[in-house]
mmCIF file of C-alpha atoms and ligand atoms in Angstrom:
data_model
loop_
_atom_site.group_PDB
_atom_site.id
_atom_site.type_symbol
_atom_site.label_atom_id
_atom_site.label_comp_id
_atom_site.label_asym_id
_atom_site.label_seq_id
_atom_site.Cartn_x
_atom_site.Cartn_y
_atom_site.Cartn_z
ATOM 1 C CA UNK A 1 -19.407 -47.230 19.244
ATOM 2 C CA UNK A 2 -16.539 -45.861 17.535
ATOM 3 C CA UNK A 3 -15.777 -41.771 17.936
ATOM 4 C CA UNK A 4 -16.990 -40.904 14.434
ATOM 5 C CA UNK A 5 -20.079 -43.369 14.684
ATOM 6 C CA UNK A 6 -21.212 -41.304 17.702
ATOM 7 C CA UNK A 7 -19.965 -37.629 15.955
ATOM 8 C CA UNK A 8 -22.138 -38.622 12.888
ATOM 9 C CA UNK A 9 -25.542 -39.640 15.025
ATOM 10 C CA UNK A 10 -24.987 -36.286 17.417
ATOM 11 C CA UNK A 11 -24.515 -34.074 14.028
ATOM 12 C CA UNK A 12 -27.344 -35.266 12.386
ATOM 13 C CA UNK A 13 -29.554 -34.005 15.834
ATOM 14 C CA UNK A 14 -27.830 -30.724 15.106
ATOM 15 C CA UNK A 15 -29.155 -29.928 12.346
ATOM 16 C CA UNK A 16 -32.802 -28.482 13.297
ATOM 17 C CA UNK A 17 -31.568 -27.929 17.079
ATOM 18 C CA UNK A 18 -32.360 -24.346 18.004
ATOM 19 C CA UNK A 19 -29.531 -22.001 19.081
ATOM 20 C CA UNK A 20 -26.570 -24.499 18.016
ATOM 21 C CA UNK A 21 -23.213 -23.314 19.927
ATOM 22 C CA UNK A 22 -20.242 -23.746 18.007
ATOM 23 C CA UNK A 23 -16.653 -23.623 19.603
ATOM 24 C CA UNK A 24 -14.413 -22.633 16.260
ATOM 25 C CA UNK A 25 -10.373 -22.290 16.290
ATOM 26 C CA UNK A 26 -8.312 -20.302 13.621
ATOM 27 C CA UNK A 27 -4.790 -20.627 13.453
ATOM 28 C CA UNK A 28 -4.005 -20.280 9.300
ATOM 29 C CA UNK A 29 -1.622 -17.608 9.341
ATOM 30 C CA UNK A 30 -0.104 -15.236 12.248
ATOM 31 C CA UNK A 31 -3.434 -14.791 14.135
ATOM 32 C CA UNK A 32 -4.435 -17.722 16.954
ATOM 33 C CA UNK A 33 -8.250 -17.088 17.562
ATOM 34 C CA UNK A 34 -11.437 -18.957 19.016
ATOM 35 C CA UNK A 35 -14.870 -17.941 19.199
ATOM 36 C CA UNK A 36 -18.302 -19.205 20.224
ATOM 37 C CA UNK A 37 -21.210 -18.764 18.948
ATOM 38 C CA UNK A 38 -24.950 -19.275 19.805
ATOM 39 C CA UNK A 39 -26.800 -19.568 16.234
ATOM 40 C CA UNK A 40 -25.219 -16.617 14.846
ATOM 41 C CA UNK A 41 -24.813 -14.680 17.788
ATOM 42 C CA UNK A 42 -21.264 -13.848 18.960
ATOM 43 C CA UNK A 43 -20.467 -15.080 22.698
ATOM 44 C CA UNK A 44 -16.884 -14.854 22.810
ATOM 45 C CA UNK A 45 -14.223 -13.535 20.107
ATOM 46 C CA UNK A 46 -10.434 -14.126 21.316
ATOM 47 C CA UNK A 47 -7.796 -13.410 18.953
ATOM 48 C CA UNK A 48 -4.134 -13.545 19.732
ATOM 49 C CA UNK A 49 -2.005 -11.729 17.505
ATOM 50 C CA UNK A 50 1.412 -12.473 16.221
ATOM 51 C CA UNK A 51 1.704 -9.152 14.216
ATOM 52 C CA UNK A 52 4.471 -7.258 16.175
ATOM 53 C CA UNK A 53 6.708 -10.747 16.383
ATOM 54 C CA UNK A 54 6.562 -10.795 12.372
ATOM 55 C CA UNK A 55 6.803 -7.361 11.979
ATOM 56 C CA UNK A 56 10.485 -7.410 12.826
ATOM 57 C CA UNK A 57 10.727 -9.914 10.023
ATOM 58 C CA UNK A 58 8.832 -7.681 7.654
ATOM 59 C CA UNK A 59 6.389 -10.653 7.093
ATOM 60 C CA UNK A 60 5.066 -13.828 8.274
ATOM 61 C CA UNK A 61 7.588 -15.855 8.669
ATOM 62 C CA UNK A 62 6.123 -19.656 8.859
ATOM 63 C CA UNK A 63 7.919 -21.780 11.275
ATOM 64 C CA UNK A 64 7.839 -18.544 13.878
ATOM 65 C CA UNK A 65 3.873 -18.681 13.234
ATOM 66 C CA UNK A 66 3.802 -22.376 14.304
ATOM 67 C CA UNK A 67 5.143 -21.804 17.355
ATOM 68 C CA UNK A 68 3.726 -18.918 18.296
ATOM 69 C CA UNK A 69 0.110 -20.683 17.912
ATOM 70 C CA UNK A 70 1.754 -24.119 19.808
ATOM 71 C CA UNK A 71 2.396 -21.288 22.879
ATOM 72 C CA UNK A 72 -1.130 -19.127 22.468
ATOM 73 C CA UNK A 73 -3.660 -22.008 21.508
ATOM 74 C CA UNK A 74 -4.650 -23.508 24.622
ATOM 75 C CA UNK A 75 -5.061 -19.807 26.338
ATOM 76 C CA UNK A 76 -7.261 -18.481 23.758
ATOM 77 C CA UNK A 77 -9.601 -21.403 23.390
ATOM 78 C CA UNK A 78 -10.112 -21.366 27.758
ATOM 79 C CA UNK A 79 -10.533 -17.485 27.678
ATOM 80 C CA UNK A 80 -12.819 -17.642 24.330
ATOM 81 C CA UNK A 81 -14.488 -20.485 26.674
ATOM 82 C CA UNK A 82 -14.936 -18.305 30.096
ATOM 83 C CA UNK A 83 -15.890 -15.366 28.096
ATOM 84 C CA UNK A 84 -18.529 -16.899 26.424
ATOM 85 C CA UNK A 85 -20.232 -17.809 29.268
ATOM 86 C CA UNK A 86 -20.450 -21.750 28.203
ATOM 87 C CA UNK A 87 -18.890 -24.872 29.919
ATOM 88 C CA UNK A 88 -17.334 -27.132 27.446
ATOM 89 C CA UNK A 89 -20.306 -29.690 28.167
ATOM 90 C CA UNK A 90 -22.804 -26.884 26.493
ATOM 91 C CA UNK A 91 -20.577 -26.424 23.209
ATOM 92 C CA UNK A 92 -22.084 -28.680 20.256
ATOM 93 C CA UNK A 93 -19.335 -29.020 17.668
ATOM 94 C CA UNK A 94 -16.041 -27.992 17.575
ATOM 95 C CA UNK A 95 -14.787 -26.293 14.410
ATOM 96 C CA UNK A 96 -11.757 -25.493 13.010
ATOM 97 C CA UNK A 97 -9.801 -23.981 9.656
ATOM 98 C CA UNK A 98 -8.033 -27.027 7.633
ATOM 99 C CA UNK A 99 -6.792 -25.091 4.706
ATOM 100 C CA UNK A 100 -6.071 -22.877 3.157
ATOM 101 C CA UNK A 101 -2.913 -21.087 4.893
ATOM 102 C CA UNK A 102 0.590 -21.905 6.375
ATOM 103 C CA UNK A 103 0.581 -26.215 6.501
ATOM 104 C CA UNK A 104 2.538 -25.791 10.612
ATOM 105 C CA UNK A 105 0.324 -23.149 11.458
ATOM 106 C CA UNK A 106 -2.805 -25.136 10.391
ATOM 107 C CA UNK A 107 -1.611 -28.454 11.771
ATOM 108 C CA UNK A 108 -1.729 -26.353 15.608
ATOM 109 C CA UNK A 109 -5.126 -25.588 15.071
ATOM 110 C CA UNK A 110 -6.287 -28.766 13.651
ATOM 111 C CA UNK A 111 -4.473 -31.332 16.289
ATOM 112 C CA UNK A 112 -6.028 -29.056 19.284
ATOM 113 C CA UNK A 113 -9.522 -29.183 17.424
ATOM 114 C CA UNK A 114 -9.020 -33.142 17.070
ATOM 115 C CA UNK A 115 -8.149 -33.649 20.653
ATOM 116 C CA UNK A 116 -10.745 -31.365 21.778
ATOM 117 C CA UNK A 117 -13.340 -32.842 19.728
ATOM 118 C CA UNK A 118 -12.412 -36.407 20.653
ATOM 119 C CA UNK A 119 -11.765 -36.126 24.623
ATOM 120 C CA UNK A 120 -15.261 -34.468 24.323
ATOM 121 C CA UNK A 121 -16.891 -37.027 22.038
ATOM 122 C CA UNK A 122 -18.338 -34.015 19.681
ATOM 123 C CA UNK A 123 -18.576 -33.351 16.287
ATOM 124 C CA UNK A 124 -15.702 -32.041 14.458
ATOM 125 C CA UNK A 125 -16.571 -29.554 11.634
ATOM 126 C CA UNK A 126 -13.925 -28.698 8.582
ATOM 127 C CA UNK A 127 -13.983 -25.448 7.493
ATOM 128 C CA UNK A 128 -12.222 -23.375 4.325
ATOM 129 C CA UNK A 129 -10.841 -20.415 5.570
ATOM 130 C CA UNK A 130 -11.949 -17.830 2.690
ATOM 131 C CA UNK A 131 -15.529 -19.790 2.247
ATOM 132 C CA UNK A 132 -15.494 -18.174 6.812
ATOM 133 C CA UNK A 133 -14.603 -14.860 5.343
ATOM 134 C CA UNK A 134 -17.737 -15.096 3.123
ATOM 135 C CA UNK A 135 -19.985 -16.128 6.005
ATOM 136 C CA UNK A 136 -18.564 -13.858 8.745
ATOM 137 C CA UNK A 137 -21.523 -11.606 6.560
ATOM 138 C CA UNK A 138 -24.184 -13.909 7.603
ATOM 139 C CA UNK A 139 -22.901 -12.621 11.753
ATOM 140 C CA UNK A 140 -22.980 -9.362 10.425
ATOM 141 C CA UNK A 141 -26.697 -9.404 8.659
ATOM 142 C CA UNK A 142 -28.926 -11.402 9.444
ATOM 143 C CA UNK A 143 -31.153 -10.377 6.682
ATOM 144 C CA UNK A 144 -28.492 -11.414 3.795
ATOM 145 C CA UNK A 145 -28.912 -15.014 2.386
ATOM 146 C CA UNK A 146 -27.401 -16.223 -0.898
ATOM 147 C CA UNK A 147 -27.873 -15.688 -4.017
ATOM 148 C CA UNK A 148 -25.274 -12.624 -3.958
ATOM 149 C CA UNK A 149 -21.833 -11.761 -5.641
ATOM 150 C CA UNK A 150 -18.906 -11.197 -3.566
ATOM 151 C CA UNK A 151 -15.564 -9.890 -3.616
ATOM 152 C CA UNK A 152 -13.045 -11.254 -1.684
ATOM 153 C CA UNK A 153 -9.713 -9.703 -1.292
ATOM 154 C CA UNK A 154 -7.382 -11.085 1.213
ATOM 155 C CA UNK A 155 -3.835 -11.717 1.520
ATOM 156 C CA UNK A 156 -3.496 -14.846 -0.028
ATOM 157 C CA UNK A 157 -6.688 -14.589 -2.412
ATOM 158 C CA UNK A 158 -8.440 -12.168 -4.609
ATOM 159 C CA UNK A 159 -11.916 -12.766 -6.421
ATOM 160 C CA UNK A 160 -15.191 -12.534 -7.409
ATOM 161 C CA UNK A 161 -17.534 -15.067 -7.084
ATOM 162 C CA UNK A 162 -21.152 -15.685 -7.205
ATOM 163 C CA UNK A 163 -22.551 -17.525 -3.881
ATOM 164 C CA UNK A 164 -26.001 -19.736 -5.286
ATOM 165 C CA UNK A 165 -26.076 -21.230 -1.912
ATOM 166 C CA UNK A 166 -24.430 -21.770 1.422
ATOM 167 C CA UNK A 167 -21.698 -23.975 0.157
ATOM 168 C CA UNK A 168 -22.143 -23.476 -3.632
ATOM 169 C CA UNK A 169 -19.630 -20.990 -5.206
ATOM 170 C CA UNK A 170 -19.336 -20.233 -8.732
ATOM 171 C CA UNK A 171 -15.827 -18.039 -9.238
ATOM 172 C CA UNK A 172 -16.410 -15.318 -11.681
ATOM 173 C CA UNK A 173 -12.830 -14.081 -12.185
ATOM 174 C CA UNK A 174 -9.531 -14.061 -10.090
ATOM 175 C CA UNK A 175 -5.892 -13.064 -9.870
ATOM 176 C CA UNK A 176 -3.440 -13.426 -12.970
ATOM 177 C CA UNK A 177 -0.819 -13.071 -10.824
ATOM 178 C CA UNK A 178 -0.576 -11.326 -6.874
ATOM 179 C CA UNK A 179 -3.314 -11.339 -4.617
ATOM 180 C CA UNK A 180 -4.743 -7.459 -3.761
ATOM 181 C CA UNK A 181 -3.626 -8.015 0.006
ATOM 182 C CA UNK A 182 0.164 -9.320 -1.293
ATOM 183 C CA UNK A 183 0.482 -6.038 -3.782
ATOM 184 C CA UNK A 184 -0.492 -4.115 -0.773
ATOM 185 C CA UNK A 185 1.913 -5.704 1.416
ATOM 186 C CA UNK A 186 4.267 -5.312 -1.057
ATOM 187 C CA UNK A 187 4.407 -1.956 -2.011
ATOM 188 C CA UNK A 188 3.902 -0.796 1.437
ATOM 189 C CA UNK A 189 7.532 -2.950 1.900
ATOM 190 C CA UNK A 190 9.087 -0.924 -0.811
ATOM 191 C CA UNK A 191 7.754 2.389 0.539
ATOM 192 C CA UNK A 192 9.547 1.548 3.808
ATOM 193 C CA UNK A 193 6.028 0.608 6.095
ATOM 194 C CA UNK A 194 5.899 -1.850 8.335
ATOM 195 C CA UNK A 195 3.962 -5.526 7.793
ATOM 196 C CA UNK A 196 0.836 -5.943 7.376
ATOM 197 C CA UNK A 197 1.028 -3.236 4.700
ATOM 198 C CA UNK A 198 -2.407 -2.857 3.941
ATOM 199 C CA UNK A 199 -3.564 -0.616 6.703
ATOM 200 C CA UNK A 200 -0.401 1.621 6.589
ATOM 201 C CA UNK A 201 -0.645 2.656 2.987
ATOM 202 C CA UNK A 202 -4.545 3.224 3.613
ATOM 203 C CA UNK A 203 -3.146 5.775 6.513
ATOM 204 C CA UNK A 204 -0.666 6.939 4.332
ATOM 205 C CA UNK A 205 -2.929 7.600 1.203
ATOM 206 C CA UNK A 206 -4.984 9.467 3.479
ATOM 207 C CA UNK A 207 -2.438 12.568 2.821
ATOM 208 C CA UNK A 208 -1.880 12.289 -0.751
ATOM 209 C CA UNK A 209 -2.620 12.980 -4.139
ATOM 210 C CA UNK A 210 -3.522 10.685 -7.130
ATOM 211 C CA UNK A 211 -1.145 12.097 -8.941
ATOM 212 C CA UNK A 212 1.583 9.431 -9.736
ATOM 213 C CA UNK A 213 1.097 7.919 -13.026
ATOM 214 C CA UNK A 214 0.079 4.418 -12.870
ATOM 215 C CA UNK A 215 -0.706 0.951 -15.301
ATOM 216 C CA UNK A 216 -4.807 0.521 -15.145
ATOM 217 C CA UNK A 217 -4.868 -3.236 -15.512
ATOM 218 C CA UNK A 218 -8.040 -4.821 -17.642
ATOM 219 C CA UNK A 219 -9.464 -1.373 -18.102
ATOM 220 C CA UNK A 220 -12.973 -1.510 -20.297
ATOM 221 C CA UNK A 221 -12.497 -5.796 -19.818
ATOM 222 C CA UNK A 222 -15.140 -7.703 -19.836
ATOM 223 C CA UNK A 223 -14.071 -10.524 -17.753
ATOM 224 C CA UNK A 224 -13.660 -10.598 -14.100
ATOM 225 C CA UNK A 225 -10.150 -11.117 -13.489
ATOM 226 C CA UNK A 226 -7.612 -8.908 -11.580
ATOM 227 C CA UNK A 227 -3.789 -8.432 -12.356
ATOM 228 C CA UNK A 228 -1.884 -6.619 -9.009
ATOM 229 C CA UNK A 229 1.845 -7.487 -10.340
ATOM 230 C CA UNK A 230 2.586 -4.445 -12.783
ATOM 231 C CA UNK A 231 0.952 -1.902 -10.697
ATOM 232 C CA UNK A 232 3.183 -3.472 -8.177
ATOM 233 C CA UNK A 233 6.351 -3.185 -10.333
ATOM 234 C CA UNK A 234 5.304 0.371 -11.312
ATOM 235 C CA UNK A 235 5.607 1.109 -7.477
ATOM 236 C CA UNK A 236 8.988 0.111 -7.325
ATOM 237 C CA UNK A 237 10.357 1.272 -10.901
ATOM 238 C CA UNK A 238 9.028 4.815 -9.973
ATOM 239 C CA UNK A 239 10.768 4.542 -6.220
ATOM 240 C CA UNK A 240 13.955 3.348 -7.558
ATOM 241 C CA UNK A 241 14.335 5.546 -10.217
ATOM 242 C CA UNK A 242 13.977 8.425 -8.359
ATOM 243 C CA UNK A 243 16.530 6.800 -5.253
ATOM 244 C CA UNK A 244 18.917 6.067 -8.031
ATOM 245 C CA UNK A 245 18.488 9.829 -9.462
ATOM 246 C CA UNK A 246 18.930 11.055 -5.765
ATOM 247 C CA UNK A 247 15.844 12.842 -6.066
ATOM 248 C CA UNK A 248 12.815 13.591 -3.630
ATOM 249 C CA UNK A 249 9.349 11.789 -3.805
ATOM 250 C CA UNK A 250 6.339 12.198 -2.145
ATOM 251 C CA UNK A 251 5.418 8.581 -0.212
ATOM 252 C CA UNK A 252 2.105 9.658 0.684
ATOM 253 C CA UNK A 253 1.246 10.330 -3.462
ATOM 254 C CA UNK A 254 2.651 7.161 -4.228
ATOM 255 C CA UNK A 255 0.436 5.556 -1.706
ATOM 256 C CA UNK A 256 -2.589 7.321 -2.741
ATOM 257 C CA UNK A 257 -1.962 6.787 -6.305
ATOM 258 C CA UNK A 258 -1.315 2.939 -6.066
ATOM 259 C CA UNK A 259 -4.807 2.805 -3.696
ATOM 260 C CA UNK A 260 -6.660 4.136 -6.064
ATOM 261 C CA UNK A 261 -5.615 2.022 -8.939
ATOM 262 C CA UNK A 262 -5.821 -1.287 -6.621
ATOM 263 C CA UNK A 263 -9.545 -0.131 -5.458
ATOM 264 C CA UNK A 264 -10.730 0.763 -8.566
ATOM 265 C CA UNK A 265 -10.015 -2.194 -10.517
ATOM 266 C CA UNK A 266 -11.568 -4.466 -6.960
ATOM 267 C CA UNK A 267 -14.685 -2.036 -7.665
ATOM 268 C CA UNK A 268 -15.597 -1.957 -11.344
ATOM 269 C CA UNK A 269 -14.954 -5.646 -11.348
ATOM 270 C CA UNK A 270 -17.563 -6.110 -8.479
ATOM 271 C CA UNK A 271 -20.520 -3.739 -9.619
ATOM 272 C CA UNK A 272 -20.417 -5.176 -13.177
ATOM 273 C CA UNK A 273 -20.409 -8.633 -11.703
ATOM 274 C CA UNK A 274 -23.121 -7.777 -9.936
ATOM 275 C CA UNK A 275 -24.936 -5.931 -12.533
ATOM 276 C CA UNK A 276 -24.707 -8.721 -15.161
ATOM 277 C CA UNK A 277 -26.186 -11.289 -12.688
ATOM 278 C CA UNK A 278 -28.489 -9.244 -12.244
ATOM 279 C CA UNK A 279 -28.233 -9.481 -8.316
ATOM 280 C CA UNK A 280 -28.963 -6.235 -5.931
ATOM 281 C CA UNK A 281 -26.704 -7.917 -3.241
ATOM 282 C CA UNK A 282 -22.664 -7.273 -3.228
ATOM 283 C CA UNK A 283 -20.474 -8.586 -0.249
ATOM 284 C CA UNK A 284 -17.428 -7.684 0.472
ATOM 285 C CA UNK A 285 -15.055 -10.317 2.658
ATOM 286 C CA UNK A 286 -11.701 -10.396 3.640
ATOM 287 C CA UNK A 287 -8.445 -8.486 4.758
ATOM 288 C CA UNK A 288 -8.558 -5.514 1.873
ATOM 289 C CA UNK A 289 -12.272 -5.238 2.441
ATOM 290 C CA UNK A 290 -11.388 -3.191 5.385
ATOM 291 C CA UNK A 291 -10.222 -0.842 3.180
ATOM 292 C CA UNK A 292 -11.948 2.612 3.391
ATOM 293 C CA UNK A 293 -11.138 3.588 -0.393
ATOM 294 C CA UNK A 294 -12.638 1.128 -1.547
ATOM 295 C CA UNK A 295 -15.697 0.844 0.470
ATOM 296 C CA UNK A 296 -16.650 4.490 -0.283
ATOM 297 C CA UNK A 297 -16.072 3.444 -4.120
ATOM 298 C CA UNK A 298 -18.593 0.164 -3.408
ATOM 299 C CA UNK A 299 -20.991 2.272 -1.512
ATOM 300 C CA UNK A 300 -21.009 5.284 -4.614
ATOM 301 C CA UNK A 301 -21.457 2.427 -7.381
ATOM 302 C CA UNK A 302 -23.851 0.453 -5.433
ATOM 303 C CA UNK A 303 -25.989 2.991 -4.665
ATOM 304 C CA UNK A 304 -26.187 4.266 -8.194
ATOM 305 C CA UNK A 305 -27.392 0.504 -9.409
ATOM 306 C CA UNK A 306 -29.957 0.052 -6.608
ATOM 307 C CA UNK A 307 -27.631 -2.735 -5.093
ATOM 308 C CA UNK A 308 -27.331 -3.492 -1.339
ATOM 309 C CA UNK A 309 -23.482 -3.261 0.056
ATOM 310 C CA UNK A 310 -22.392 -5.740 2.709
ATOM 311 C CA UNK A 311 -19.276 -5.690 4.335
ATOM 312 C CA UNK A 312 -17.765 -6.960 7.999
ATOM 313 C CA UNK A 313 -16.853 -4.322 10.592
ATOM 314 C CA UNK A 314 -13.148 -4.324 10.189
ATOM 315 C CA UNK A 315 -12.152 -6.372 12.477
ATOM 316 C CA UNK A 316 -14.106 -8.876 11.064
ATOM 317 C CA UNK A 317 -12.491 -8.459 7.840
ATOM 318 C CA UNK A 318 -9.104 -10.044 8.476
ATOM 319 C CA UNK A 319 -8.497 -13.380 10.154
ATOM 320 C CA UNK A 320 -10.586 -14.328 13.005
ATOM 321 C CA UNK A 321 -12.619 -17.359 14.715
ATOM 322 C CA UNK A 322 -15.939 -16.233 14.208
ATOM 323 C CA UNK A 323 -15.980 -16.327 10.521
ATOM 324 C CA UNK A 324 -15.030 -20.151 10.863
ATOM 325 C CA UNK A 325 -18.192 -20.386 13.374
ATOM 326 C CA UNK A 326 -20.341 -19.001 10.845
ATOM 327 C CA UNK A 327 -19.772 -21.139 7.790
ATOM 328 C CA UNK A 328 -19.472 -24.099 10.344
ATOM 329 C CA UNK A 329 -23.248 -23.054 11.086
ATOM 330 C CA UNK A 330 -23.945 -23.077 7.789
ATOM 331 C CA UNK A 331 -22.411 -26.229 7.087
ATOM 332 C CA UNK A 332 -24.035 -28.166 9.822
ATOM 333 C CA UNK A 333 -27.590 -26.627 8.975
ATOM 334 C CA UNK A 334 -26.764 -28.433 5.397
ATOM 335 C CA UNK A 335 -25.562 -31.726 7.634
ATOM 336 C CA UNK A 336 -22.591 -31.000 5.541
ATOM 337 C CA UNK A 337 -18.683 -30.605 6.957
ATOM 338 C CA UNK A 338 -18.480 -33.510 9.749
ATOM 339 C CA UNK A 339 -14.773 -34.650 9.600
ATOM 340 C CA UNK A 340 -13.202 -37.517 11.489
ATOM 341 C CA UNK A 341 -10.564 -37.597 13.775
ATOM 342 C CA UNK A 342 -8.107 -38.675 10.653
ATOM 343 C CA UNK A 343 -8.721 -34.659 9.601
ATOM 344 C CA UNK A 344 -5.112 -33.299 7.827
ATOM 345 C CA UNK A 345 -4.528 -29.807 7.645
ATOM 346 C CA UNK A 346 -4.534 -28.998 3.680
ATOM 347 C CA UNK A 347 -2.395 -25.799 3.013
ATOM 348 C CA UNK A 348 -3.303 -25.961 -0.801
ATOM 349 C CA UNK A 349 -7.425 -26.140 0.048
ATOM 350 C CA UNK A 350 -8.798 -24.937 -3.042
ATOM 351 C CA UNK A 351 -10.556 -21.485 -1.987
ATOM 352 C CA UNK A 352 -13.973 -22.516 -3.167
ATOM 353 C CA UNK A 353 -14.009 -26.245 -2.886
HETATM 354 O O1 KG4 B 1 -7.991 -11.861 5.089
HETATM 355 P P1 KG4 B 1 -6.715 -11.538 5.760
HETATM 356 O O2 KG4 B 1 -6.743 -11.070 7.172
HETATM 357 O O3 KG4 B 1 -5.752 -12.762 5.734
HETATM 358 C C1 KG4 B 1 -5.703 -13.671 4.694
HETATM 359 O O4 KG4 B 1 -6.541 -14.611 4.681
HETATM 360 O O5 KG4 B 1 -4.840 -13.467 3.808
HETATM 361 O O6 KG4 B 1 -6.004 -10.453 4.835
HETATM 362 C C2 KG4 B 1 -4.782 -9.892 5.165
HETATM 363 C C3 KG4 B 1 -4.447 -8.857 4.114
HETATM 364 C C4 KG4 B 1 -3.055 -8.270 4.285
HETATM 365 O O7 KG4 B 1 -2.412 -8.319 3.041
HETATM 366 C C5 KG4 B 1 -3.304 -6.846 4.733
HETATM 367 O O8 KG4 B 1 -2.302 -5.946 4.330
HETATM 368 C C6 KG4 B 1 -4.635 -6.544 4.071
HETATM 369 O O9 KG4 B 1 -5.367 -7.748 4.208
HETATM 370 N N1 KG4 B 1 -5.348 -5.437 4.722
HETATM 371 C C7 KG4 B 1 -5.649 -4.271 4.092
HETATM 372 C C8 KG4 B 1 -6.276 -3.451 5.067
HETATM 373 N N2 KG4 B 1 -6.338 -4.140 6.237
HETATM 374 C C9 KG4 B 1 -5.774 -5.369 6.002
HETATM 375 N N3 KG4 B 1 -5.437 -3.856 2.828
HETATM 376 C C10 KG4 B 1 -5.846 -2.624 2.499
HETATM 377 N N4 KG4 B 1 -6.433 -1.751 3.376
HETATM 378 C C11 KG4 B 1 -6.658 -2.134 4.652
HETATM 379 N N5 KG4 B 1 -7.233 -1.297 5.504
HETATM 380 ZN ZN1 ZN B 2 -7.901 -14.651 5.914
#
C-alpha cells in the first residue's frame, strides 16, 4: 500500500475519533513554531522567533528567514513534542502552513512536515495560513461556531469576511492597496521604530494626542473595503515637511493620530458588516487584532448592537502553530485537507481558498 493509500484510510478513522492530536508546524514568515493539540486543547505551543535578527534589517528579509527556520525547525518541533507530553506514535496527523507567506520560508516547513508525515506513515494536513488565524478563535471559545463576520488584519492581509462554515468564506471587502499590518509597519519605519512596527506605535500612541490632521479613507462608504496607502503617505508628507522645515514634531501625536484613523476605519467596517448580516458574532484574527485601540473601539460598538466580540489573547494574534492546529481540526472533522507527499509550498495561496 502506497503512503497516501494508507494516509487516506487512517484520515477517514479520524474523523469521529475523540480527542484527535494534531502535531502542526508554522514557518510562513520570521516565526518557526509547532504546537499540539488534543481536540482543541493546547498541549504544547513553541515558537521561535526571528524578530531581533530582522530587526537589524528593519524588516523581514526572506532568504535570512529561510535559514533561520532550516537552523530552528527540528528543535522546536522535539521541544513542542516533549512539552506536550505525547510520543510521536500518539500524534494523529501532522499539519503544516503551505501558503500564503515567504515561498523559502514555507518550503522549510513543508519538507519537515512531508518527511515527518511520511517516516511516520500519518496523515498530512494542508493548511492556509490566514483561514489558522480565523480558527485560532475556535482554541480560544469553545462556544463560537460559524456563521460569524470577521476581521482580519495581518501583515500581509486585511479583510472582512463572512465565515458560513468551517471552510466556507465569503470576503465582504478588502484592501485597495496596503495591508493594515504593512501601513503600520510602515509608518512606524518612517517615525524611526524598530520592526515589527505595529506594537511600537500602539506604545507610542499611548502618549499622544489625536491631534494631527489626517485623510479618513471611505468615510460614510457603504462597501467593505479598506485603503491604508494615503494615510500612510500623509505620515510621511507631514514628517518630511516638518524635517525639511527644521522644525519640531511630536512622534507620539503622529502615532496616536495615524492609530486612530487605521482603527477606526478596521472598526466601522466590521460593526456594519456585522450589522447588515444581521449576525451578533464579530471575530477579530490576526497580527493588528492585538491592537488595544482597536479592541476597545470593537468592544464600545459591539456592545451598543448587542453583538458578541471575539478576539485571540495576543499572542495568539500574530503567527503561531496553534492556529494551524485548529483549522487542521476543523478540516479533518470535514474529512477535508489530506495532502500527499507531492505537497508544494504556494506563496501566492489565495487567503480564502
Ligand atoms: O498576523 P501576523 O502576525 O503576520 C502575518 O500573517 O502577516 O501580523 C503581523 C502584523 C505586523 O505588521 C505587526 O506590526 C502587526 O501585525 N501588529 C500590530 C500589533 N501587533 C502586531 N499592529 C498594531 N498593533 C499591535 N499591537
Ligand atoms: Zn500571520
Amino acid at each position: 500500500m502506497s503512503y497516501f493509500e494508507k494516509a487516506k484510510e487512517t484520515f477517514a478513522n479520524l474523523k469521529n475519533k475523540d480527542d484527535l492530536i494534531i502535531l502542526a508546524i508554522e514557518s510562513s514568515c520570521d516565526e518557526t513554531a509547532c504546537a499540539v493539540l488534543k481536540g482543541k486543547e493546547i498541549l504544547s505551543n513553541v515558537i521561535s522567533s526571528q524578530i531581533e535578527i530582522h530587526k537589524l534589517y528593519g524588516g523581514v528579509v526572506p532568504e535570512i528567514a529561510s535559514r533561520n527556520h532550516t537552523l530552528a525547525i527540528d528543535k522546536v518541533v522535539k521541544q513542542a513534542l516533549s512539552e506536550s507530553g505525547k510520543t510521536l506514535e500518539q500524534i494523529d496527523a501532522i499539519a503544516v502552513t503551505y501558503g500564503a507567506g515567504l515561498l523559502g520560508a514555507l518550503i522549510v516547513g513543508v519538507s519537515y512536515a512531508k518527511a515527518l508525515a511520511y517516516a511516520t506513515e500519518k496523515p498530512l494536513i494542508a493548511v492556509n495560513h490566514i483561514k489558522g488565524h480565523i480558527a485560532v478563535n475556535y482554541v480560544e471559545d469553545l462556544t463560537l461556531t460559524p456563521e460569524y463576520v470577521c476581521l482580519i488584519a495581518s501583515g500581509g492581509h486585511t479583510a472582512i469576511v463572512y465565515v458560513k462554515d468551517y471552510d466556507d468564506i465569503e470576503v465582504l471587502g478588502s484592501t485597495t492597496d496596503d495591508a493594515a499590518g504593512e501601513a503600520f509597519d510602515k509608518v512606524a519605519r518612517v517615525l524611526g521604530l524598530s520592526y515589527p512596527g505595529g506594537p511600537q506605535i500602539e506604545k507610542l500612541a499611548m502618549q499622544g494626542k489625536d491631534c494631527v490632521e489626517m485623510p479618513t479613507p471611505f468615510k460614510n462608504c457603504t462597501h467593505y473595503n479598506f485603503s491604508y496607502s494615503g494615510l500612510k503617505t500623509a505620515v510621511i508628507n507631514y514628517v518630511r515637511k516638518k524635517e525639511n522645515k527644521g522644525e519640531e514634531y511630536n512622534k507620539s501625536d503622529v502615532a496616536k493620530s495615524f492609530e486612530e484613523r487605521a482603527t477606526q476605519m478596521m472598526c466601522d467596517n466590521a460593526i456594519r458588516a456585522a450589522r447588515n448580516k444581521g449576525v451578533d458574532k464579530l471575530v477579530v484574527a490576526g497580527g493588528v487584532g492585538a491592537n488595544k485601540t482597536l479592541r476597545k473601539k470593537l468592544a464600545q460598538e459591539a456592545e451598543k448592537y448587542n453583538i458578541k466580540l471575539y478576539y485571540p489573547k495576543i499572542s495568539l494574534c500574530t503567527d503561531n502553530a496553534v492556529m494551524i492546529a485548529a483549522q487542521a481540526f476543523c478540516l479533518t472533522r470535514m474529512g477535508k485537507g489530506l495532502a500527499d507527499i507531492n505537497l508544494d509550498a504556494n506563496a501566492d495561496l489565495k487567503p480564502f481558498e
